[in-house]
mmCIF file with all atom_site columns, C-alpha atoms in Angstrom:
data_model
loop_
_atom_site.group_PDB
_atom_site.id
_atom_site.type_symbol
_atom_site.label_atom_id
_atom_site.label_alt_id
_atom_site.label_comp_id
_atom_site.label_asym_id
_atom_site.label_entity_id
_atom_site.label_seq_id
_atom_site.pdbx_PDB_ins_code
_atom_site.Cartn_x
_atom_site.Cartn_y
_atom_site.Cartn_z
_atom_site.occupancy
_atom_site.B_iso_or_equiv
_atom_site.pdbx_formal_charge
_atom_site.auth_seq_id
_atom_site.auth_comp_id
_atom_site.auth_asym_id
_atom_site.auth_atom_id
_atom_site.pdbx_PDB_model_num
ATOM 1   C CA . ALA A 1 1   ? 0.153   0.017  -0.024  1.00 0.00 ? 3   ALA A CA 1
ATOM 2   C CA . GLN A 1 2   ? 1.102   3.377  -0.646  1.00 0.00 ? 4   GLN A CA 1
ATOM 3   C CA . LYS A 1 3   ? 0.602   6.786  1.554   1.00 0.00 ? 5   LYS A CA 1
ATOM 4   C CA . VAL A 1 4   ? 1.513   10.351 1.183   1.00 0.00 ? 6   VAL A CA 1
ATOM 5   C CA . THR A 1 5   ? 1.777   12.664 4.067   1.00 0.00 ? 7   THR A CA 1
ATOM 6   C CA . GLN A 1 6   ? 2.063   16.390 4.028   1.00 0.00 ? 8   GLN A CA 1
ATOM 7   C CA . ALA A 1 7   ? 2.042   17.292 7.519   1.00 0.00 ? 9   ALA A CA 1
ATOM 8   C CA . GLN A 1 8   ? 1.524   20.930 6.936   1.00 0.00 ? 10  GLN A CA 1
ATOM 9   C CA . THR A 1 9   ? -2.459  21.688 6.401   1.00 0.00 ? 11  THR A CA 1
ATOM 10  C CA . GLU A 1 10  ? -1.655  25.418 6.195   1.00 0.00 ? 12  GLU A CA 1
ATOM 11  C CA . ILE A 1 11  ? 1.053   27.872 5.865   1.00 0.00 ? 13  ILE A CA 1
ATOM 12  C CA . SER A 1 12  ? 0.739   31.508 5.716   1.00 0.00 ? 14  SER A CA 1
ATOM 13  C CA . VAL A 1 13  ? 3.651   33.885 4.521   1.00 0.00 ? 15  VAL A CA 1
ATOM 14  C CA . VAL A 1 14  ? 4.379   37.336 3.742   1.00 0.00 ? 16  VAL A CA 1
ATOM 15  C CA . GLU A 1 15  ? 5.147   38.037 -0.102  1.00 0.00 ? 17  GLU A CA 1
ATOM 16  C CA . LYS A 1 16  ? 8.908   37.621 -0.844  1.00 0.00 ? 18  LYS A CA 1
ATOM 17  C CA . GLU A 1 17  ? 9.677   35.006 1.903   1.00 0.00 ? 19  GLU A CA 1
ATOM 18  C CA . ASP A 1 18  ? 10.578  31.649 1.053   1.00 0.00 ? 20  ASP A CA 1
ATOM 19  C CA . VAL A 1 19  ? 8.616   28.572 2.112   1.00 0.00 ? 21  VAL A CA 1
ATOM 20  C CA . THR A 1 20  ? 8.844   24.880 1.651   1.00 0.00 ? 22  THR A CA 1
ATOM 21  C CA . LEU A 1 21  ? 6.021   22.559 1.631   1.00 0.00 ? 23  LEU A CA 1
ATOM 22  C CA . ASP A 1 22  ? 6.935   18.866 2.890   1.00 0.00 ? 24  ASP A CA 1
ATOM 23  C CA . CYS A 1 23  ? 5.994   15.530 1.490   1.00 0.00 ? 25  CYS A CA 1
ATOM 24  C CA . VAL A 1 24  ? 6.788   12.419 3.087   1.00 0.00 ? 26  VAL A CA 1
ATOM 25  C CA . TYR A 1 25  ? 5.913   8.894  1.206   1.00 0.00 ? 27  TYR A CA 1
ATOM 26  C CA . GLU A 1 26  ? 5.654   5.232  1.589   1.00 0.00 ? 28  GLU A CA 1
ATOM 27  C CA . THR A 1 27  ? 5.835   2.490  -0.841  1.00 0.00 ? 29  THR A CA 1
ATOM 28  C CA . ARG A 1 28  ? 7.020   -0.792 -0.923  1.00 0.00 ? 30  ARG A CA 1
ATOM 29  C CA . ASP A 1 29  ? 7.653   -0.678 -4.731  1.00 0.00 ? 31  ASP A CA 1
ATOM 30  C CA . THR A 1 30  ? 11.315  0.227  -6.068  1.00 0.00 ? 32  THR A CA 1
ATOM 31  C CA . THR A 1 31  ? 10.075  1.886  -9.170  1.00 0.00 ? 33  THR A CA 1
ATOM 32  C CA . TYR A 1 32  ? 7.928   4.649  -8.182  1.00 0.00 ? 34  TYR A CA 1
ATOM 33  C CA . TYR A 1 33  ? 6.925   8.476  -9.468  1.00 0.00 ? 35  TYR A CA 1
ATOM 34  C CA . LEU A 1 34  ? 6.478   11.480 -7.437  1.00 0.00 ? 36  LEU A CA 1
ATOM 35  C CA . PHE A 1 35  ? 4.236   14.295 -8.243  1.00 0.00 ? 37  PHE A CA 1
ATOM 36  C CA . TRP A 1 36  ? 3.434   17.909 -7.093  1.00 0.00 ? 38  TRP A CA 1
ATOM 37  C CA . TYR A 1 37  ? 0.255   19.929 -8.333  1.00 0.00 ? 39  TYR A CA 1
ATOM 38  C CA . LYS A 1 38  ? -1.139  22.888 -7.618  1.00 0.00 ? 40  LYS A CA 1
ATOM 39  C CA . GLN A 1 39  ? -4.882  23.371 -6.898  1.00 0.00 ? 41  GLN A CA 1
ATOM 40  C CA . PRO A 1 40  ? -5.867  27.312 -7.211  1.00 0.00 ? 42  PRO A CA 1
ATOM 41  C CA . PRO A 1 41  ? -9.299  28.399 -6.365  1.00 0.00 ? 43  PRO A CA 1
ATOM 42  C CA . SER A 1 42  ? -10.745 27.562 -9.664  1.00 0.00 ? 44  SER A CA 1
ATOM 43  C CA . GLY A 1 43  ? -10.681 23.856 -8.558  1.00 0.00 ? 45  GLY A CA 1
ATOM 44  C CA . GLU A 1 44  ? -8.527  22.024 -11.313 1.00 0.00 ? 46  GLU A CA 1
ATOM 45  C CA . LEU A 1 45  ? -5.116  20.598 -10.072 1.00 0.00 ? 47  LEU A CA 1
ATOM 46  C CA . VAL A 1 46  ? -2.238  21.758 -12.455 1.00 0.00 ? 48  VAL A CA 1
ATOM 47  C CA . PHE A 1 47  ? 0.953   19.647 -12.637 1.00 0.00 ? 49  PHE A CA 1
ATOM 48  C CA . LEU A 1 48  ? 4.140   21.229 -11.553 1.00 0.00 ? 50  LEU A CA 1
ATOM 49  C CA . ILE A 1 49  ? 6.829   18.293 -11.557 1.00 0.00 ? 51  ILE A CA 1
ATOM 50  C CA . ARG A 1 50  ? 7.357   14.669 -11.639 1.00 0.00 ? 52  ARG A CA 1
ATOM 51  C CA . ARG A 1 51  ? 10.058  12.706 -10.294 1.00 0.00 ? 53  ARG A CA 1
ATOM 52  C CA . ASN A 1 52  ? 11.056  9.180  -10.634 1.00 0.00 ? 54  ASN A CA 1
ATOM 53  C CA . SER A 1 53  ? 12.642  7.081  -8.025  1.00 0.00 ? 55  SER A CA 1
ATOM 54  C CA . PHE A 1 54  ? 15.859  6.621  -10.230 1.00 0.00 ? 56  PHE A CA 1
ATOM 55  C CA . ASP A 1 55  ? 16.380  10.170 -10.372 1.00 0.00 ? 57  ASP A CA 1
ATOM 56  C CA . GLU A 1 56  ? 17.612  12.067 -6.939  1.00 0.00 ? 58  GLU A CA 1
ATOM 57  C CA . GLN A 1 57  ? 18.722  15.209 -8.650  1.00 0.00 ? 59  GLN A CA 1
ATOM 58  C CA . ASN A 1 58  ? 17.213  18.262 -7.313  1.00 0.00 ? 60  ASN A CA 1
ATOM 59  C CA . GLU A 1 59  ? 15.632  20.463 -9.859  1.00 0.00 ? 61  GLU A CA 1
ATOM 60  C CA . ILE A 1 60  ? 14.903  24.298 -9.933  1.00 0.00 ? 62  ILE A CA 1
ATOM 61  C CA . SER A 1 61  ? 12.327  25.928 -12.292 1.00 0.00 ? 63  SER A CA 1
ATOM 62  C CA . GLY A 1 62  ? 12.466  29.173 -11.626 1.00 0.00 ? 64  GLY A CA 1
ATOM 63  C CA . ARG A 1 63  ? 11.236  30.324 -8.099  1.00 0.00 ? 65  ARG A CA 1
ATOM 64  C CA . TYR A 1 64  ? 10.262  26.613 -7.850  1.00 0.00 ? 66  TYR A CA 1
ATOM 65  C CA . SER A 1 65  ? 12.749  23.874 -6.474  1.00 0.00 ? 67  SER A CA 1
ATOM 66  C CA . TRP A 1 66  ? 12.281  20.332 -5.425  1.00 0.00 ? 68  TRP A CA 1
ATOM 67  C CA . ASN A 1 67  ? 14.453  18.176 -3.448  1.00 0.00 ? 69  ASN A CA 1
ATOM 68  C CA . PHE A 1 68  ? 14.070  14.555 -3.484  1.00 0.00 ? 70  PHE A CA 1
ATOM 69  C CA . GLN A 1 69  ? 15.752  12.162 -0.802  1.00 0.00 ? 71  GLN A CA 1
ATOM 70  C CA . LYS A 1 70  ? 15.181  8.503  -0.987  1.00 0.00 ? 72  LYS A CA 1
ATOM 71  C CA . SER A 1 71  ? 17.077  8.286  2.313   1.00 0.00 ? 73  SER A CA 1
ATOM 72  C CA . THR A 1 72  ? 14.498  9.983  4.335   1.00 0.00 ? 74  THR A CA 1
ATOM 73  C CA . SER A 1 73  ? 11.424  9.335  1.683   1.00 0.00 ? 75  SER A CA 1
ATOM 74  C CA . SER A 1 74  ? 10.903  12.875 1.159   1.00 0.00 ? 76  SER A CA 1
ATOM 75  C CA . PHE A 1 75  ? 10.129  15.218 -1.643  1.00 0.00 ? 77  PHE A CA 1
ATOM 76  C CA . ASN A 1 76  ? 9.910   18.557 -0.599  1.00 0.00 ? 78  ASN A CA 1
ATOM 77  C CA . PHE A 1 77  ? 8.887   21.768 -2.686  1.00 0.00 ? 79  PHE A CA 1
ATOM 78  C CA . THR A 1 78  ? 10.371  25.059 -1.838  1.00 0.00 ? 80  THR A CA 1
ATOM 79  C CA . ILE A 1 79  ? 9.053   28.457 -3.381  1.00 0.00 ? 81  ILE A CA 1
ATOM 80  C CA . THR A 1 80  ? 11.813  31.439 -3.274  1.00 0.00 ? 82  THR A CA 1
ATOM 81  C CA . ALA A 1 81  ? 10.377  34.901 -2.979  1.00 0.00 ? 83  ALA A CA 1
ATOM 82  C CA . SER A 1 82  ? 6.721   33.761 -2.765  1.00 0.00 ? 84  SER A CA 1
ATOM 83  C CA . GLN A 1 83  ? 4.324   35.697 -4.429  1.00 0.00 ? 85  GLN A CA 1
ATOM 84  C CA . VAL A 1 84  ? 0.592   36.312 -3.910  1.00 0.00 ? 86  VAL A CA 1
ATOM 85  C CA . VAL A 1 85  ? -0.344  34.289 -7.167  1.00 0.00 ? 87  VAL A CA 1
ATOM 86  C CA . ASP A 1 86  ? 1.179   31.479 -5.346  1.00 0.00 ? 88  ASP A CA 1
ATOM 87  C CA . SER A 1 87  ? -1.682  31.084 -2.828  1.00 0.00 ? 89  SER A CA 1
ATOM 88  C CA . ALA A 1 88  ? -3.189  27.656 -3.483  1.00 0.00 ? 90  ALA A CA 1
ATOM 89  C CA . VAL A 1 89  ? -3.380  24.310 -2.034  1.00 0.00 ? 91  VAL A CA 1
ATOM 90  C CA . TYR A 1 90  ? -0.608  22.007 -2.774  1.00 0.00 ? 92  TYR A CA 1
ATOM 91  C CA . PHE A 1 91  ? -0.418  18.494 -3.426  1.00 0.00 ? 93  PHE A CA 1
ATOM 92  C CA . CYS A 1 92  ? 2.169   15.661 -3.568  1.00 0.00 ? 94  CYS A CA 1
ATOM 93  C CA . ALA A 1 93  ? 1.276   12.489 -4.835  1.00 0.00 ? 95  ALA A CA 1
ATOM 94  C CA . LEU A 1 94  ? 2.563   8.976  -5.681  1.00 0.00 ? 96  LEU A CA 1
ATOM 95  C CA . SER A 1 95  ? 2.194   6.534  -8.238  1.00 0.00 ? 97  SER A CA 1
ATOM 96  C CA . THR A 1 96  ? 3.931   3.243  -8.478  1.00 0.00 ? 98  THR A CA 1
ATOM 97  C CA . ARG A 1 97  ? 4.964   0.852  -11.356 1.00 0.00 ? 99  ARG A CA 1
ATOM 98  C CA . GLY A 1 98  ? 2.971   -1.777 -9.405  1.00 0.00 ? 100 GLY A CA 1
ATOM 99  C CA . ASN A 1 99  ? -0.192  -0.329 -10.184 1.00 0.00 ? 101 ASN A CA 1
ATOM 100 C CA . ALA A 1 100 ? -1.674  -1.352 -13.838 1.00 0.00 ? 102 ALA A CA 1
ATOM 101 C CA . GLY A 1 101 ? -2.609  2.017  -14.907 1.00 0.00 ? 103 GLY A CA 1
ATOM 102 C CA . ASN A 1 102 ? -2.667  5.639  -13.728 1.00 0.00 ? 104 ASN A CA 1
ATOM 103 C CA . MET A 1 103 ? -3.325  5.706  -10.306 1.00 0.00 ? 105 MET A CA 1
ATOM 104 C CA . LEU A 1 104 ? -2.342  8.469  -7.965  1.00 0.00 ? 106 LEU A CA 1
ATOM 105 C CA . THR A 1 105 ? -2.307  8.409  -4.269  1.00 0.00 ? 107 THR A CA 1
ATOM 106 C CA . PHE A 1 106 ? -2.394  12.069 -3.019  1.00 0.00 ? 108 PHE A CA 1
ATOM 107 C CA . GLY A 1 107 ? -1.487  13.805 0.226   1.00 0.00 ? 109 GLY A CA 1
ATOM 108 C CA . GLY A 1 108 ? -3.894  15.750 2.329   1.00 0.00 ? 110 GLY A CA 1
ATOM 109 C CA . GLY A 1 109 ? -2.524  18.967 0.789   1.00 0.00 ? 111 GLY A CA 1
ATOM 110 C CA . THR A 1 110 ? -1.026  22.089 1.965   1.00 0.00 ? 112 THR A CA 1
ATOM 111 C CA . ARG A 1 111 ? -3.255  25.274 1.851   1.00 0.00 ? 113 ARG A CA 1
ATOM 112 C CA . LEU A 1 112 ? -0.398  28.255 1.298   1.00 0.00 ? 114 LEU A CA 1
ATOM 113 C CA . MET A 1 113 ? -1.717  31.506 2.002   1.00 0.00 ? 115 MET A CA 1
ATOM 114 C CA . VAL A 1 114 ? 0.840   34.659 0.729   1.00 0.00 ? 116 VAL A CA 1
ATOM 115 C CA . LYS A 1 115 ? -0.173  37.918 2.139   1.00 0.00 ? 117 LYS A CA 1
ATOM 116 C CA . PRO A 1 116 ? 0.815   40.960 0.490   1.00 0.00 ? 118 PRO A CA 1
ATOM 117 C CA . LYS B 2 1   ? -5.084  22.243 -27.679 1.00 0.00 ? 25  LYS B CA 1
ATOM 118 C CA . ALA B 2 2   ? -8.406  21.991 -25.583 1.00 0.00 ? 26  ALA B CA 1
ATOM 119 C CA . GLY B 2 3   ? -8.079  20.610 -21.844 1.00 0.00 ? 27  GLY B CA 1
ATOM 120 C CA . VAL B 2 4   ? -10.230 18.340 -19.933 1.00 0.00 ? 28  VAL B CA 1
ATOM 121 C CA . THR B 2 5   ? -13.878 19.228 -20.111 1.00 0.00 ? 29  THR B CA 1
ATOM 122 C CA . GLN B 2 6   ? -16.302 18.278 -17.324 1.00 0.00 ? 30  GLN B CA 1
ATOM 123 C CA . THR B 2 7   ? -20.008 18.792 -17.274 1.00 0.00 ? 31  THR B CA 1
ATOM 124 C CA . PRO B 2 8   ? -22.016 20.012 -15.387 1.00 0.00 ? 32  PRO B CA 1
ATOM 125 C CA . ARG B 2 9   ? -19.771 22.089 -13.238 1.00 0.00 ? 33  ARG B CA 1
ATOM 126 C CA . TYR B 2 10  ? -22.044 22.552 -10.726 1.00 0.00 ? 34  TYR B CA 1
ATOM 127 C CA . LEU B 2 11  ? -25.132 20.482 -9.507  1.00 0.00 ? 35  LEU B CA 1
ATOM 128 C CA . ILE B 2 12  ? -27.442 19.841 -6.471  1.00 0.00 ? 36  ILE B CA 1
ATOM 129 C CA . LYS B 2 13  ? -29.109 16.661 -6.065  1.00 0.00 ? 37  LYS B CA 1
ATOM 130 C CA . THR B 2 14  ? -31.332 15.544 -3.175  1.00 0.00 ? 38  THR B CA 1
ATOM 131 C CA . ARG B 2 15  ? -30.549 11.912 -1.263  1.00 0.00 ? 39  ARG B CA 1
ATOM 132 C CA . GLY B 2 16  ? -31.723 8.611  -2.832  1.00 0.00 ? 40  GLY B CA 1
ATOM 133 C CA . GLN B 2 17  ? -31.464 10.276 -6.478  1.00 0.00 ? 41  GLN B CA 1
ATOM 134 C CA . GLN B 2 18  ? -28.628 9.727  -9.026  1.00 0.00 ? 42  GLN B CA 1
ATOM 135 C CA . VAL B 2 19  ? -26.180 11.354 -10.847 1.00 0.00 ? 43  VAL B CA 1
ATOM 136 C CA . THR B 2 20  ? -24.218 11.154 -14.185 1.00 0.00 ? 44  THR B CA 1
ATOM 137 C CA . LEU B 2 21  ? -21.101 13.172 -14.668 1.00 0.00 ? 45  LEU B CA 1
ATOM 138 C CA . SER B 2 22  ? -19.778 13.678 -18.134 1.00 0.00 ? 46  SER B CA 1
ATOM 139 C CA . CYS B 2 23  ? -15.981 13.945 -19.089 1.00 0.00 ? 47  CYS B CA 1
ATOM 140 C CA . SER B 2 24  ? -14.134 14.592 -22.390 1.00 0.00 ? 48  SER B CA 1
ATOM 141 C CA . PRO B 2 25  ? -10.427 14.280 -22.430 1.00 0.00 ? 49  PRO B CA 1
ATOM 142 C CA . ILE B 2 26  ? -7.735  15.548 -24.198 1.00 0.00 ? 50  ILE B CA 1
ATOM 143 C CA . SER B 2 27  ? -7.815  14.757 -27.863 1.00 0.00 ? 51  SER B CA 1
ATOM 144 C CA . GLY B 2 28  ? -5.464  11.597 -28.345 1.00 0.00 ? 52  GLY B CA 1
ATOM 145 C CA . HIS B 2 29  ? -5.912  10.877 -24.660 1.00 0.00 ? 53  HIS B CA 1
ATOM 146 C CA . ARG B 2 30  ? -7.043  7.234  -24.105 1.00 0.00 ? 54  ARG B CA 1
ATOM 147 C CA . SER B 2 31  ? -6.894  6.824  -20.020 1.00 0.00 ? 55  SER B CA 1
ATOM 148 C CA . VAL B 2 32  ? -9.859  8.926  -18.381 1.00 0.00 ? 56  VAL B CA 1
ATOM 149 C CA . SER B 2 33  ? -9.257  8.849  -14.332 1.00 0.00 ? 57  SER B CA 1
ATOM 150 C CA . TRP B 2 34  ? -11.596 9.671  -11.805 1.00 0.00 ? 58  TRP B CA 1
ATOM 151 C CA . TYR B 2 35  ? -11.222 11.141 -8.500  1.00 0.00 ? 59  TYR B CA 1
ATOM 152 C CA . GLN B 2 36  ? -13.432 12.432 -5.280  1.00 0.00 ? 60  GLN B CA 1
ATOM 153 C CA . GLN B 2 37  ? -12.089 15.158 -3.241  1.00 0.00 ? 61  GLN B CA 1
ATOM 154 C CA . THR B 2 38  ? -14.003 16.132 -0.029  1.00 0.00 ? 62  THR B CA 1
ATOM 155 C CA . PRO B 2 39  ? -12.538 17.949 2.663   1.00 0.00 ? 63  PRO B CA 1
ATOM 156 C CA . GLY B 2 40  ? -12.546 15.034 5.120   1.00 0.00 ? 64  GLY B CA 1
ATOM 157 C CA . GLN B 2 41  ? -11.102 12.383 2.976   1.00 0.00 ? 65  GLN B CA 1
ATOM 158 C CA . GLY B 2 42  ? -9.163  14.261 0.509   1.00 0.00 ? 66  GLY B CA 1
ATOM 159 C CA . LEU B 2 43  ? -8.216  13.426 -2.910  1.00 0.00 ? 67  LEU B CA 1
ATOM 160 C CA . GLN B 2 44  ? -9.279  9.637  -3.296  1.00 0.00 ? 68  GLN B CA 1
ATOM 161 C CA . PHE B 2 45  ? -9.191  7.628  -6.547  1.00 0.00 ? 69  PHE B CA 1
ATOM 162 C CA . LEU B 2 46  ? -12.448 6.149  -7.918  1.00 0.00 ? 70  LEU B CA 1
ATOM 163 C CA . PHE B 2 47  ? -11.424 4.580  -11.316 1.00 0.00 ? 71  PHE B CA 1
ATOM 164 C CA . GLU B 2 48  ? -9.553  4.583  -14.262 1.00 0.00 ? 72  GLU B CA 1
ATOM 165 C CA . TYR B 2 49  ? -10.749 3.756  -17.786 1.00 0.00 ? 73  TYR B CA 1
ATOM 166 C CA . PHE B 2 50  ? -8.155  2.770  -20.830 1.00 0.00 ? 74  PHE B CA 1
ATOM 167 C CA . SER B 2 51  ? -9.705  1.954  -24.418 1.00 0.00 ? 75  SER B CA 1
ATOM 168 C CA . GLU B 2 52  ? -13.189 1.571  -22.993 1.00 0.00 ? 76  GLU B CA 1
ATOM 169 C CA . THR B 2 53  ? -11.881 -0.904 -20.352 1.00 0.00 ? 77  THR B CA 1
ATOM 170 C CA . GLN B 2 54  ? -11.942 -0.166 -16.608 1.00 0.00 ? 78  GLN B CA 1
ATOM 171 C CA . ARG B 2 55  ? -8.186  -0.785 -15.869 1.00 0.00 ? 79  ARG B CA 1
ATOM 172 C CA . ASN B 2 56  ? -8.035  0.310  -11.875 1.00 0.00 ? 80  ASN B CA 1
ATOM 173 C CA . LYS B 2 57  ? -10.689 0.604  -9.225  1.00 0.00 ? 81  LYS B CA 1
ATOM 174 C CA . GLY B 2 58  ? -10.642 2.295  -5.865  1.00 0.00 ? 82  GLY B CA 1
ATOM 175 C CA . ASN B 2 59  ? -12.231 1.324  -2.762  1.00 0.00 ? 83  ASN B CA 1
ATOM 176 C CA . PHE B 2 60  ? -15.463 3.032  -3.242  1.00 0.00 ? 84  PHE B CA 1
ATOM 177 C CA . PRO B 2 61  ? -18.924 1.321  -2.999  1.00 0.00 ? 85  PRO B CA 1
ATOM 178 C CA . GLY B 2 62  ? -20.811 -0.214 -5.998  1.00 0.00 ? 86  GLY B CA 1
ATOM 179 C CA . ARG B 2 63  ? -23.114 2.676  -6.294  1.00 0.00 ? 87  ARG B CA 1
ATOM 180 C CA . PHE B 2 64  ? -20.100 4.450  -8.008  1.00 0.00 ? 88  PHE B CA 1
ATOM 181 C CA . SER B 2 65  ? -19.658 3.198  -11.428 1.00 0.00 ? 89  SER B CA 1
ATOM 182 C CA . GLY B 2 66  ? -18.262 4.698  -15.016 1.00 0.00 ? 90  GLY B CA 1
ATOM 183 C CA . ARG B 2 67  ? -17.659 3.824  -18.385 1.00 0.00 ? 91  ARG B CA 1
ATOM 184 C CA . GLN B 2 68  ? -15.888 4.949  -21.432 1.00 0.00 ? 92  GLN B CA 1
ATOM 185 C CA . PHE B 2 69  ? -16.973 5.218  -24.794 1.00 0.00 ? 93  PHE B CA 1
ATOM 186 C CA . SER B 2 70  ? -15.161 4.445  -28.221 1.00 0.00 ? 94  SER B CA 1
ATOM 187 C CA . ASN B 2 71  ? -14.144 8.316  -28.470 1.00 0.00 ? 95  ASN B CA 1
ATOM 188 C CA . SER B 2 72  ? -12.397 8.152  -24.960 1.00 0.00 ? 96  SER B CA 1
ATOM 189 C CA . ARG B 2 73  ? -15.158 10.073 -23.275 1.00 0.00 ? 97  ARG B CA 1
ATOM 190 C CA . SER B 2 74  ? -16.127 9.212  -20.153 1.00 0.00 ? 98  SER B CA 1
ATOM 191 C CA . GLU B 2 75  ? -18.921 9.096  -17.553 1.00 0.00 ? 99  GLU B CA 1
ATOM 192 C CA . MET B 2 76  ? -19.458 8.269  -14.105 1.00 0.00 ? 100 MET B CA 1
ATOM 193 C CA . ASN B 2 77  ? -22.302 7.442  -12.153 1.00 0.00 ? 101 ASN B CA 1
ATOM 194 C CA . VAL B 2 78  ? -23.388 7.524  -8.645  1.00 0.00 ? 102 VAL B CA 1
ATOM 195 C CA . SER B 2 79  ? -26.674 5.963  -7.703  1.00 0.00 ? 103 SER B CA 1
ATOM 196 C CA . THR B 2 80  ? -28.814 6.381  -4.569  1.00 0.00 ? 104 THR B CA 1
ATOM 197 C CA . LEU B 2 81  ? -27.068 9.371  -3.189  1.00 0.00 ? 105 LEU B CA 1
ATOM 198 C CA . GLU B 2 82  ? -26.259 9.729  -0.143  1.00 0.00 ? 106 GLU B CA 1
ATOM 199 C CA . LEU B 2 83  ? -25.007 13.310 2.030   1.00 0.00 ? 107 LEU B CA 1
ATOM 200 C CA . GLY B 2 84  ? -21.705 11.912 2.227   1.00 0.00 ? 108 GLY B CA 1
ATOM 201 C CA . ASP B 2 85  ? -21.440 11.975 -1.750  1.00 0.00 ? 109 ASP B CA 1
ATOM 202 C CA . SER B 2 86  ? -21.471 15.709 -1.751  1.00 0.00 ? 110 SER B CA 1
ATOM 203 C CA . ALA B 2 87  ? -17.712 16.320 -3.040  1.00 0.00 ? 111 ALA B CA 1
ATOM 204 C CA . LEU B 2 88  ? -15.834 17.756 -6.327  1.00 0.00 ? 112 LEU B CA 1
ATOM 205 C CA . TYR B 2 89  ? -15.526 15.031 -8.495  1.00 0.00 ? 113 TYR B CA 1
ATOM 206 C CA . LEU B 2 90  ? -12.428 15.742 -10.788 1.00 0.00 ? 114 LEU B CA 1
ATOM 207 C CA . CYS B 2 91  ? -11.568 13.790 -14.003 1.00 0.00 ? 115 CYS B CA 1
ATOM 208 C CA . ALA B 2 92  ? -8.312  13.444 -15.644 1.00 0.00 ? 116 ALA B CA 1
ATOM 209 C CA . SER B 2 93  ? -6.741  12.148 -19.012 1.00 0.00 ? 117 SER B CA 1
ATOM 210 C CA . SER B 2 94  ? -3.426  11.103 -19.842 1.00 0.00 ? 118 SER B CA 1
ATOM 211 C CA . GLY B 2 95  ? -1.670  9.410  -22.584 1.00 0.00 ? 119 GLY B CA 1
ATOM 212 C CA . ASP B 2 96  ? -1.138  5.600  -23.109 1.00 0.00 ? 120 ASP B CA 1
ATOM 213 C CA . GLY B 2 97  ? 1.110   3.819  -20.872 1.00 0.00 ? 121 GLY B CA 1
ATOM 214 C CA . TYR B 2 98  ? 0.649   1.984  -17.927 1.00 0.00 ? 122 TYR B CA 1
ATOM 215 C CA . SER B 2 99  ? 3.912   2.072  -15.579 1.00 0.00 ? 123 SER B CA 1
ATOM 216 C CA . GLY B 2 100 ? 2.580   4.951  -13.424 1.00 0.00 ? 124 GLY B CA 1
ATOM 217 C CA . ALA B 2 101 ? 4.514   7.828  -14.853 1.00 0.00 ? 125 ALA B CA 1
ATOM 218 C CA . ASN B 2 102 ? 2.028   9.242  -16.892 1.00 0.00 ? 126 ASN B CA 1
ATOM 219 C CA . VAL B 2 103 ? 1.460   13.009 -16.121 1.00 0.00 ? 127 VAL B CA 1
ATOM 220 C CA . LEU B 2 104 ? -2.669  13.290 -15.431 1.00 0.00 ? 128 LEU B CA 1
ATOM 221 C CA . THR B 2 105 ? -4.278  16.465 -16.552 1.00 0.00 ? 129 THR B CA 1
ATOM 222 C CA . PHE B 2 106 ? -7.005  17.491 -14.638 1.00 0.00 ? 130 PHE B CA 1
ATOM 223 C CA . GLY B 2 107 ? -10.410 19.071 -15.428 1.00 0.00 ? 131 GLY B CA 1
ATOM 224 C CA . ALA B 2 108 ? -12.289 21.923 -13.392 1.00 0.00 ? 132 ALA B CA 1
ATOM 225 C CA . GLY B 2 109 ? -14.186 19.366 -11.743 1.00 0.00 ? 133 GLY B CA 1
ATOM 226 C CA . SER B 2 110 ? -17.951 19.027 -11.158 1.00 0.00 ? 134 SER B CA 1
ATOM 227 C CA . ARG B 2 111 ? -19.100 19.760 -7.862  1.00 0.00 ? 135 ARG B CA 1
ATOM 228 C CA . LEU B 2 112 ? -21.829 18.047 -6.283  1.00 0.00 ? 136 LEU B CA 1
ATOM 229 C CA . THR B 2 113 ? -24.054 18.756 -3.428  1.00 0.00 ? 137 THR B CA 1
ATOM 230 C CA . VAL B 2 114 ? -26.442 16.427 -2.002  1.00 0.00 ? 138 VAL B CA 1
ATOM 231 C CA . LEU B 2 115 ? -29.298 17.845 -0.087  1.00 0.00 ? 139 LEU B CA 1
#
């Protein structure tokens, strides 16, 4: 069975602050994929990044960066110099090769509020 | 390129009724997945269809069912509605492949309220 835990249910920061969203996962599969999605108030989930279990290289995309550590089963997401437009709910998700198809296990989500 | 389209966006039903939600995937995508999002349970996987066949099923009662048509459009049906079925139902589509690596593209959801 898979499990994703996002311990931070809500984070509030002031614009331009850096913020890190934590994600811890559990799986017995050796091949798996980790995702981050953003859910703005409009409702749809917007894909941000995918990482496979064999690629522990950290990634940076503009103000966004991701830190994947298999040793601690964590896949944390950092927003540098946060902006009001970053306000949304962020979900970490896991899928495994063992699933015959596309089935994501989501964490509970972290609501990020960026105040001006 | 059009995204994933879900209809209706909002609907209100009463207990005991049934409801059908529709999802049109991105053109060329053959996989359609459904998720239920509630404040209490979060995002939970309902089922996935690929080429008109159910490929995966989550842990939901038989009142929840779905199907996929030859043009990859999908519908989900909930019969004998209960108050706890009030939720945002999200549909997602993806390309071929079944390794778990596919990126899902989500629609804006259908928000169901059961009174």
